[in-house]
PDB file of C-alpha atoms in Angstrom:
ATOM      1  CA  UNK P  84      59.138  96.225 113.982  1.00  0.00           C
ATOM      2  CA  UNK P  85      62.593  95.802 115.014  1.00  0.00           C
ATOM      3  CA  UNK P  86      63.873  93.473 118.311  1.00  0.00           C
ATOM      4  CA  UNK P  87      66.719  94.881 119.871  1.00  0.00           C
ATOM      5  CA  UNK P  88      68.267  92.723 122.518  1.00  0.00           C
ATOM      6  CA  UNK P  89      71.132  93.877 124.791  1.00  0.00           C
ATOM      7  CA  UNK P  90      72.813  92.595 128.252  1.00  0.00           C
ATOM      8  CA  UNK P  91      74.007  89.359 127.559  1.00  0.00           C
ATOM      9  CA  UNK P  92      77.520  88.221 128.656  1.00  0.00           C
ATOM     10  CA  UNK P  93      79.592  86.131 130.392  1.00  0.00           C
ATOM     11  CA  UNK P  94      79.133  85.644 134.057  1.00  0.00           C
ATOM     12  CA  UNK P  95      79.783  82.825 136.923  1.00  0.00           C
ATOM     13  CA  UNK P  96      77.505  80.267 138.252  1.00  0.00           C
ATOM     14  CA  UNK P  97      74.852  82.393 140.571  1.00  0.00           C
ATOM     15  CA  UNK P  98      75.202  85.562 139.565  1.00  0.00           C
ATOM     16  CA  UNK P  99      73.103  87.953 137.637  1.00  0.00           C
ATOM     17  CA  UNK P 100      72.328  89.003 134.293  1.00  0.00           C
ATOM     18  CA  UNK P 101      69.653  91.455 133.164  1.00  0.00           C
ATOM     19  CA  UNK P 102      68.445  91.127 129.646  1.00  0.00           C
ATOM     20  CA  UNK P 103      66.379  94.089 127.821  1.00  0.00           C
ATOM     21  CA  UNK P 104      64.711  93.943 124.462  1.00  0.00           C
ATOM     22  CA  UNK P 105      63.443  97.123 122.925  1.00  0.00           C
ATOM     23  CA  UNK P 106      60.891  97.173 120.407  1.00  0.00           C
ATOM     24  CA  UNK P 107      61.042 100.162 117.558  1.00  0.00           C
ATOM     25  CA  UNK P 108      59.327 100.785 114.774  1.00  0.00           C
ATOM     26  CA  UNK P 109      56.064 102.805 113.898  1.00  0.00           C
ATOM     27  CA  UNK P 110      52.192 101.943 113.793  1.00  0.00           C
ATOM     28  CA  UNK P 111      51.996  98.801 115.895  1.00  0.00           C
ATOM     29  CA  UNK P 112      51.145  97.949 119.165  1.00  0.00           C
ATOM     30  CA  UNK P 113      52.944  95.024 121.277  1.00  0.00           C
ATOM     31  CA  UNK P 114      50.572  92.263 121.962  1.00  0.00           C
ATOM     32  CA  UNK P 115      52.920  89.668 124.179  1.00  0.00           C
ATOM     33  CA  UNK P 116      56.750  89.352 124.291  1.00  0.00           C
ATOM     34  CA  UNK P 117      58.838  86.529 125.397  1.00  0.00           C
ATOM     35  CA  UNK P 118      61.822  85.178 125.536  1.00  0.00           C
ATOM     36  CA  UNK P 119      63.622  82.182 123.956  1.00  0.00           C
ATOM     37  CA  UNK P 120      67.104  80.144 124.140  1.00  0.00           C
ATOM     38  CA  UNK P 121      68.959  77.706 122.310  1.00  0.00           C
ATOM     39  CA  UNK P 122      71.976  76.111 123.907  1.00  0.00           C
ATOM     40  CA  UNK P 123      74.417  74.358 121.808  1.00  0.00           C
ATOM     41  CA  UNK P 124      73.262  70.977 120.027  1.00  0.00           C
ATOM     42  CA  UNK P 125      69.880  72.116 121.485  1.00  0.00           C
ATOM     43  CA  UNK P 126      66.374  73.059 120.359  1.00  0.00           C
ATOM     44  CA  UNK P 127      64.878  76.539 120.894  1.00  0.00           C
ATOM     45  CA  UNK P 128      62.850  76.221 124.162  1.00  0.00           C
ATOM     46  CA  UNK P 129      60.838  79.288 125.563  1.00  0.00           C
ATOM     47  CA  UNK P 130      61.944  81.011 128.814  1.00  0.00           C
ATOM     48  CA  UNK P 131      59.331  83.278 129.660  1.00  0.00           C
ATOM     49  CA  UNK P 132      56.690  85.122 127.910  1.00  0.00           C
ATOM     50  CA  UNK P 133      54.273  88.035 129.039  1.00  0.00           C
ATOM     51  CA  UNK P 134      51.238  89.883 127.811  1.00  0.00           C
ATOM     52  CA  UNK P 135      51.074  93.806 127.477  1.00  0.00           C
ATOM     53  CA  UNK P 136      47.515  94.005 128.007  1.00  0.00           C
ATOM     54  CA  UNK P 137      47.152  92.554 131.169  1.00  0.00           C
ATOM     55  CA  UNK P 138      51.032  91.223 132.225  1.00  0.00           C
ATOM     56  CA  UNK P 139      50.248  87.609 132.808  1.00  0.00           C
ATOM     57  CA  UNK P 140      53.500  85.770 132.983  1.00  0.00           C
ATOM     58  CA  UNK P 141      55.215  82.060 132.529  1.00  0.00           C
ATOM     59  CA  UNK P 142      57.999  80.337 132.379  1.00  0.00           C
ATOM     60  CA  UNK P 143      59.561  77.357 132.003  1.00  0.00           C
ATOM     61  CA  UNK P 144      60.166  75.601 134.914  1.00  0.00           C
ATOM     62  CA  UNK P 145      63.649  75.198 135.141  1.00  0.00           C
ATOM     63  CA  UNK P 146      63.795  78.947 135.598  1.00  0.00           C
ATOM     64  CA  UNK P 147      60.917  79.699 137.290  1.00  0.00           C
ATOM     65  CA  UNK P 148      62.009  80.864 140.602  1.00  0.00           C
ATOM     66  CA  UNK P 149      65.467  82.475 139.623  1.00  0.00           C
ATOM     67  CA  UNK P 150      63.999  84.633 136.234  1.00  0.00           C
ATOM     68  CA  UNK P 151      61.710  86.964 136.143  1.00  0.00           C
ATOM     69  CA  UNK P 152      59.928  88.875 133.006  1.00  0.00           C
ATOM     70  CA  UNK P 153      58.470  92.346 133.082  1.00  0.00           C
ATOM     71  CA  UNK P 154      57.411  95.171 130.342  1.00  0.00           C
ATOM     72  CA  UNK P 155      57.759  98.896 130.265  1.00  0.00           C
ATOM     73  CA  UNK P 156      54.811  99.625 127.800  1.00  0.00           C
ATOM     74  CA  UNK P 157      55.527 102.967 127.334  1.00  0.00           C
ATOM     75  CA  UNK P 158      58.894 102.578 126.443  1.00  0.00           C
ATOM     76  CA  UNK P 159      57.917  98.656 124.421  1.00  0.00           C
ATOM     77  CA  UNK P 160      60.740  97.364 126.250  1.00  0.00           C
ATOM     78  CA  UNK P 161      60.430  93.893 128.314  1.00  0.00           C
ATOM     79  CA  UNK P 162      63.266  93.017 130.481  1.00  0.00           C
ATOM     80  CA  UNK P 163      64.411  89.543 132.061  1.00  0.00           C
ATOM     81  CA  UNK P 164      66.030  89.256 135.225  1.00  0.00           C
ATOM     82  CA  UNK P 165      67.943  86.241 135.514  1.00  0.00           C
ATOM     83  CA  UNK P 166      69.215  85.318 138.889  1.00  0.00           C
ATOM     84  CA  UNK P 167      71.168  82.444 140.553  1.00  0.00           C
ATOM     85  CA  UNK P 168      72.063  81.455 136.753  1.00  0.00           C
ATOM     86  CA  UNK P 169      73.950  77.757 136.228  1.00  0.00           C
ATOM     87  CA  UNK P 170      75.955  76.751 133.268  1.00  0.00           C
ATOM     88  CA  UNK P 171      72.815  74.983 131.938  1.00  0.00           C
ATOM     89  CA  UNK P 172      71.467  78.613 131.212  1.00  0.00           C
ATOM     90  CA  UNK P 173      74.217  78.930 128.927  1.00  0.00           C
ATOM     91  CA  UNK P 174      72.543  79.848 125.060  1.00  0.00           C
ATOM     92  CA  UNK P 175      71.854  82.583 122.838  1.00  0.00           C
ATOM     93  CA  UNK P 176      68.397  84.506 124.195  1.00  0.00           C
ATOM     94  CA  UNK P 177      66.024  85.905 121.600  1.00  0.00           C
ATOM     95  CA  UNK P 178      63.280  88.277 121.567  1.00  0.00           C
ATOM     96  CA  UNK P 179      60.407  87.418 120.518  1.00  0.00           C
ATOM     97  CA  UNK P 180      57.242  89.869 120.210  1.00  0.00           C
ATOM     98  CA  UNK P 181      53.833  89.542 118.562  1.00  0.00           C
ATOM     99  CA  UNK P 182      52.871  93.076 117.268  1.00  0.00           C
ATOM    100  CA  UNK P 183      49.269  94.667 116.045  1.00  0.00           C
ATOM    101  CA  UNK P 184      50.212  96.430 112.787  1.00  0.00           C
ATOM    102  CA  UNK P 185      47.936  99.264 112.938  1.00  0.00           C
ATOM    103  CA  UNK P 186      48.080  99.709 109.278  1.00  0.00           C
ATOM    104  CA  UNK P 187      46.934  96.202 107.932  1.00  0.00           C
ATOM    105  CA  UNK P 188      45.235  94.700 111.041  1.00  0.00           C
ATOM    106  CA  UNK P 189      46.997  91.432 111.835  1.00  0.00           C
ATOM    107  CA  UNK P 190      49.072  90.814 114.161  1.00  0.00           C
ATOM    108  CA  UNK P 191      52.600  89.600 113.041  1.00  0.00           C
ATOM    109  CA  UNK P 192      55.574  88.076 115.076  1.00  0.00           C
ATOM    110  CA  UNK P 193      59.164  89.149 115.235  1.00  0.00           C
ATOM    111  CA  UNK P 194      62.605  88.123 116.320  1.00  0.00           C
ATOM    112  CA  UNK P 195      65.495  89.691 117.776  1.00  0.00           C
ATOM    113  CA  UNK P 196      68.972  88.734 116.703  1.00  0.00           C
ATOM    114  CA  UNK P 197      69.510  86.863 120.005  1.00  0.00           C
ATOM    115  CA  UNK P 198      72.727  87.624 122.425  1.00  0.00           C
ATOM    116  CA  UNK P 199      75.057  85.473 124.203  1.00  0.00           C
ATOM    117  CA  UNK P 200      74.808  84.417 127.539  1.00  0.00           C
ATOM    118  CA  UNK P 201      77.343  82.281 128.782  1.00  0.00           C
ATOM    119  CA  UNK P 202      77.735  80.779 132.582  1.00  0.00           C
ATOM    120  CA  UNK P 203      80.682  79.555 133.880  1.00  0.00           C
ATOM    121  CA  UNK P 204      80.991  77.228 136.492  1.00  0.00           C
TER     122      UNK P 204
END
């Protein structure tokens, strides 16, 4: 399975920023996605995750409120929506997905290659 991330960039304090993460690849089946950043100097903390199956959300809490996470499953895309952004959401955003291999029957986790976001104040 590859993580393809796209719609990161630069942007000022309280705007907007839409993040997408497509999934490709052949015999698996997306299990839950989320979200991660790591700012400079900083650990990798999660941002927001969701299940396919039934769509139950969370997030951390110093977005909740101003990001929101949601999945196309047809298309194995999930999608955050990042509103009201400050220069503390400055960090590179991964993908992360947990994916049924249909083949060998586990379930297996992958990572996108992250992209930039970057909030200016």
């Amino acid at each position: 399975v590859q993580l393809v991330e796209s719609g990161g960039g630069l942007v000022q304090a309280g705007g907007s920023l839409r993040l997408s993460c497509a999934a490709y690849g052949s015999m698996f089946s997306i299990v839950a996605m989320g979200w991660y950043r790591r700012a400079p100097g900083k650990q990798r903390e999660l941002v927001a995750h969701i299940t396919y199956g039934g769509g139950s959300t969370n997030y951390a809490d110093s977005v909740k409120g101003r990001f929101t996470i949601s999945r196309d499953n047809a298309k194995n895309t999930m999608y955050l929506q990042m509103n009201s952004l400050k220069p503390v959401d400055t960090a590179v955003y991964y993908c992360n997905a947990d994916a049924f291999d249909l083949v060998t029957d586990t379930v297996n986790d992958y990572w996108g290659r992250g992209t930039q976001v970057t909030v200016s104040s």
